[in-house]
PDB file of C-alpha atoms in Angstrom:
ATOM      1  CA  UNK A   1      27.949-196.148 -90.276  1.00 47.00           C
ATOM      2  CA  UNK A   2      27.721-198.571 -93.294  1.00 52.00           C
ATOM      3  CA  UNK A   3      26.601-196.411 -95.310  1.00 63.00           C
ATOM      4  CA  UNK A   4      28.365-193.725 -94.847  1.00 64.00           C
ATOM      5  CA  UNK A   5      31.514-196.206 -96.781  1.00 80.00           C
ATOM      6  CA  UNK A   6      29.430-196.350-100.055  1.00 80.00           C
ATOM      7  CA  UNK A   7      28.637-192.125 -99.764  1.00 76.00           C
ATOM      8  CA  UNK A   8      32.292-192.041 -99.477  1.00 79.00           C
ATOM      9  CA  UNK A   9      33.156-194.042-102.437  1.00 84.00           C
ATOM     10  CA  UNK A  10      30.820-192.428-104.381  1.00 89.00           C
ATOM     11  CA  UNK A  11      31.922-189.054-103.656  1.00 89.00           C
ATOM     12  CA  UNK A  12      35.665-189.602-104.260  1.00 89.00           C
ATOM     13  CA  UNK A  13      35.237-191.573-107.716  1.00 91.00           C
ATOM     14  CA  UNK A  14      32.748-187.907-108.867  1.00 93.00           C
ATOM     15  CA  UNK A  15      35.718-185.714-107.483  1.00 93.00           C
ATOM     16  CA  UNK A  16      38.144-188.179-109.760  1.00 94.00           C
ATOM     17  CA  UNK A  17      36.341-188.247-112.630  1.00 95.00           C
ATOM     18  CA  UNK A  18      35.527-184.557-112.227  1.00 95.00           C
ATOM     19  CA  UNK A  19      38.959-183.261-112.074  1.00 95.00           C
ATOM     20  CA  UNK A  20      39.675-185.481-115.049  1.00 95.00           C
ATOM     21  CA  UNK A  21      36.971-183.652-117.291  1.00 96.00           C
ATOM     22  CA  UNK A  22      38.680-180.245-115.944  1.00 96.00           C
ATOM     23  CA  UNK A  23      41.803-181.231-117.075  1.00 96.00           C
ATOM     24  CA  UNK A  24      40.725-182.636-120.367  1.00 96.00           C
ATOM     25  CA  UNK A  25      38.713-179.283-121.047  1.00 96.00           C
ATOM     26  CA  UNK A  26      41.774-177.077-119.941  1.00 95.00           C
ATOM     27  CA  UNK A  27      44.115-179.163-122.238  1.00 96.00           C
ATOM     28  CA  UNK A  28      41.530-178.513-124.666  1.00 96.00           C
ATOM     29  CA  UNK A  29      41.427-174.784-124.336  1.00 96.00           C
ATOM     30  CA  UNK A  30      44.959-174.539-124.219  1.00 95.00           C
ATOM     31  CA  UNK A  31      45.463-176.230-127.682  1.00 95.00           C
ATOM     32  CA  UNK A  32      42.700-173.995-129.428  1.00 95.00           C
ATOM     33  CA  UNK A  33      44.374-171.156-128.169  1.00 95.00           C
ATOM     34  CA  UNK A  34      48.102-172.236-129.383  1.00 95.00           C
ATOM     35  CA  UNK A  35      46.399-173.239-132.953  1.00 95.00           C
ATOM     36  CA  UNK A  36      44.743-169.719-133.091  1.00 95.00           C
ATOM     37  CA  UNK A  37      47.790-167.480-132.053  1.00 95.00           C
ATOM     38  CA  UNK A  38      50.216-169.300-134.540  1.00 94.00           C
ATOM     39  CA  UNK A  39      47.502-168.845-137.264  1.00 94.00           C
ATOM     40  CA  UNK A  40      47.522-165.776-136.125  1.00 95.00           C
ATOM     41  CA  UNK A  41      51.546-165.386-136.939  1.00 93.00           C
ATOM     42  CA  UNK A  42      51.206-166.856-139.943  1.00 89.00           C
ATOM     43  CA  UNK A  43      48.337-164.486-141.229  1.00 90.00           C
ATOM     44  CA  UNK A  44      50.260-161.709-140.113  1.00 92.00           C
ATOM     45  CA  UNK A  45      53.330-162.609-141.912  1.00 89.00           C
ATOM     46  CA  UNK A  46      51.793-163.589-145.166  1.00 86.00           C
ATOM     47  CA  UNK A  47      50.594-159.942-144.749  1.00 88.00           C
ATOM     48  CA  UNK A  48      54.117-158.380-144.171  1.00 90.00           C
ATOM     49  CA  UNK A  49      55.669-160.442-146.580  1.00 90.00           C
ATOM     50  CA  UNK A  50      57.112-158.465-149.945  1.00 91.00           C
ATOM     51  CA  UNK A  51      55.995-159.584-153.709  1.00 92.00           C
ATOM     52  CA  UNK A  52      58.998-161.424-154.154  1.00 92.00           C
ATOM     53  CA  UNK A  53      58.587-163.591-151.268  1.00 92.00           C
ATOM     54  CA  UNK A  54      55.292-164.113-151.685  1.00 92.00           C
ATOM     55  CA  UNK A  55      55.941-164.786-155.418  1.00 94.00           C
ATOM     56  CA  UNK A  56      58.999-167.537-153.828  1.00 94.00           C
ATOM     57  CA  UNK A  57      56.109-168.819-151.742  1.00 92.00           C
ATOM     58  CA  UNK A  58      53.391-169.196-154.498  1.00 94.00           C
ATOM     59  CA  UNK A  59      56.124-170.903-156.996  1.00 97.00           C
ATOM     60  CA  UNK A  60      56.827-173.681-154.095  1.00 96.00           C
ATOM     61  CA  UNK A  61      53.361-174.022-153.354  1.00 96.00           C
ATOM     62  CA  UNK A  62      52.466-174.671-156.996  1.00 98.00           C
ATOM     63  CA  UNK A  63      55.450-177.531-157.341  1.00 97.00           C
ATOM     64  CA  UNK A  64      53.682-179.496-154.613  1.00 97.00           C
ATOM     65  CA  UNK A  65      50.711-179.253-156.620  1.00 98.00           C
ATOM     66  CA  UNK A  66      51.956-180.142-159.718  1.00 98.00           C
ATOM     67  CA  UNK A  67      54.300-183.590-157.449  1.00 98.00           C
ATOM     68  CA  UNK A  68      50.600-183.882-156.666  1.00 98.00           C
ATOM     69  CA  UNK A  69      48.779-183.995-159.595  1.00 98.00           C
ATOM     70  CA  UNK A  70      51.941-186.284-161.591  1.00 98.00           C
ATOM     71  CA  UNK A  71      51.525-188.933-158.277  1.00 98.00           C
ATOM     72  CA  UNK A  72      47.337-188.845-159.464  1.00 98.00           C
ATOM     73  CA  UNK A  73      47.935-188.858-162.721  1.00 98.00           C
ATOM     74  CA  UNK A  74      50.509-192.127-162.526  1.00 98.00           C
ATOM     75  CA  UNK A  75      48.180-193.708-160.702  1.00 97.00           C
ATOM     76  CA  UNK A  76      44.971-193.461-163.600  1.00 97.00           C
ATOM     77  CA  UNK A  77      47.686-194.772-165.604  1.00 97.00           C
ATOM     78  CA  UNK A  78      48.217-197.452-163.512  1.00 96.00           C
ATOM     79  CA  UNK A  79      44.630-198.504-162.808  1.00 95.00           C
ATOM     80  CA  UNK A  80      43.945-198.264-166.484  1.00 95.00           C
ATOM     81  CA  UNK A  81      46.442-200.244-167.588  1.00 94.00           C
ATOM     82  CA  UNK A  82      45.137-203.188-165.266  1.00 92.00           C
ATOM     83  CA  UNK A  83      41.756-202.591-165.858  1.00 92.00           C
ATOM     84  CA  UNK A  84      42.563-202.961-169.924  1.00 89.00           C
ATOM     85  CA  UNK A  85      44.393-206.220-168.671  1.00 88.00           C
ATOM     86  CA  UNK A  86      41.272-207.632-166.481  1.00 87.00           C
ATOM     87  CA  UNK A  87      39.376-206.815-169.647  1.00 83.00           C
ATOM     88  CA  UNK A  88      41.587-209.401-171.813  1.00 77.00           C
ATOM     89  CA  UNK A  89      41.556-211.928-169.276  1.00 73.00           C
ATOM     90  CA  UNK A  90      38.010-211.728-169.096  1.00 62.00           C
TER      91      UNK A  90
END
C-alpha cells in the first residue's frame, strides 16, 4: 500500500505536466493560425488595392525609409565626429 502513494504522485504530476504541454501546443497552433489568416488579409488587399492607393502606400513606405536612413546617417556623423575628437586627444 506504500507504494501505491509514490505511483500516485507520479502519475498526477505526468497528467499535470501533460496537459500543460497540450495547452502550450494549442496556444501555439492557435497563434500560427491568427498570424497566417491576417497575412492572408493583408495579401489579399494589397492585391485589390487600386494604383493610387498603392502609389499612397509606396510614398509612406518610402518616408519611413528615408526617417530611417537620416536617423543612420546622424548617427555616422555623430560617431565620426568623436572618433576625430579621440584622435586629438590621443
Amino acid at each position: 500500500m506504500s507504494q501505491a502513494t509514490p505511483l500516485l504522485q507520479r502519475r498526477s504530476t505526468i497528467l499535470a505536466i501533460s496537459a500543460a504541454i497540450i495547452t502550450a501546443a494549442g496556444a501555439y497552433a492557435g497563434a500560427l493560425l491568427k498570424t497566417d489568416v491576417e497575412q492572408k488579409t493583408v495579401a489579399q488587399t494589397v492585391r485589390e488595392e487600386g494604383v493610387a492607393e498603392r502609389i499612397d502606400r509606396l510614398k509612406g513606405y518610402r518616408g519611413s525609409l528615408q526617417l530611417q536612413r537620416d536617423k543612420i546617417a546622424e548617427k555616422v556623423r555623430l560617431l565620426r565626429e568623436e572618433e576625430k575628437e579621440r584622435g586629438k586627444t590621443a
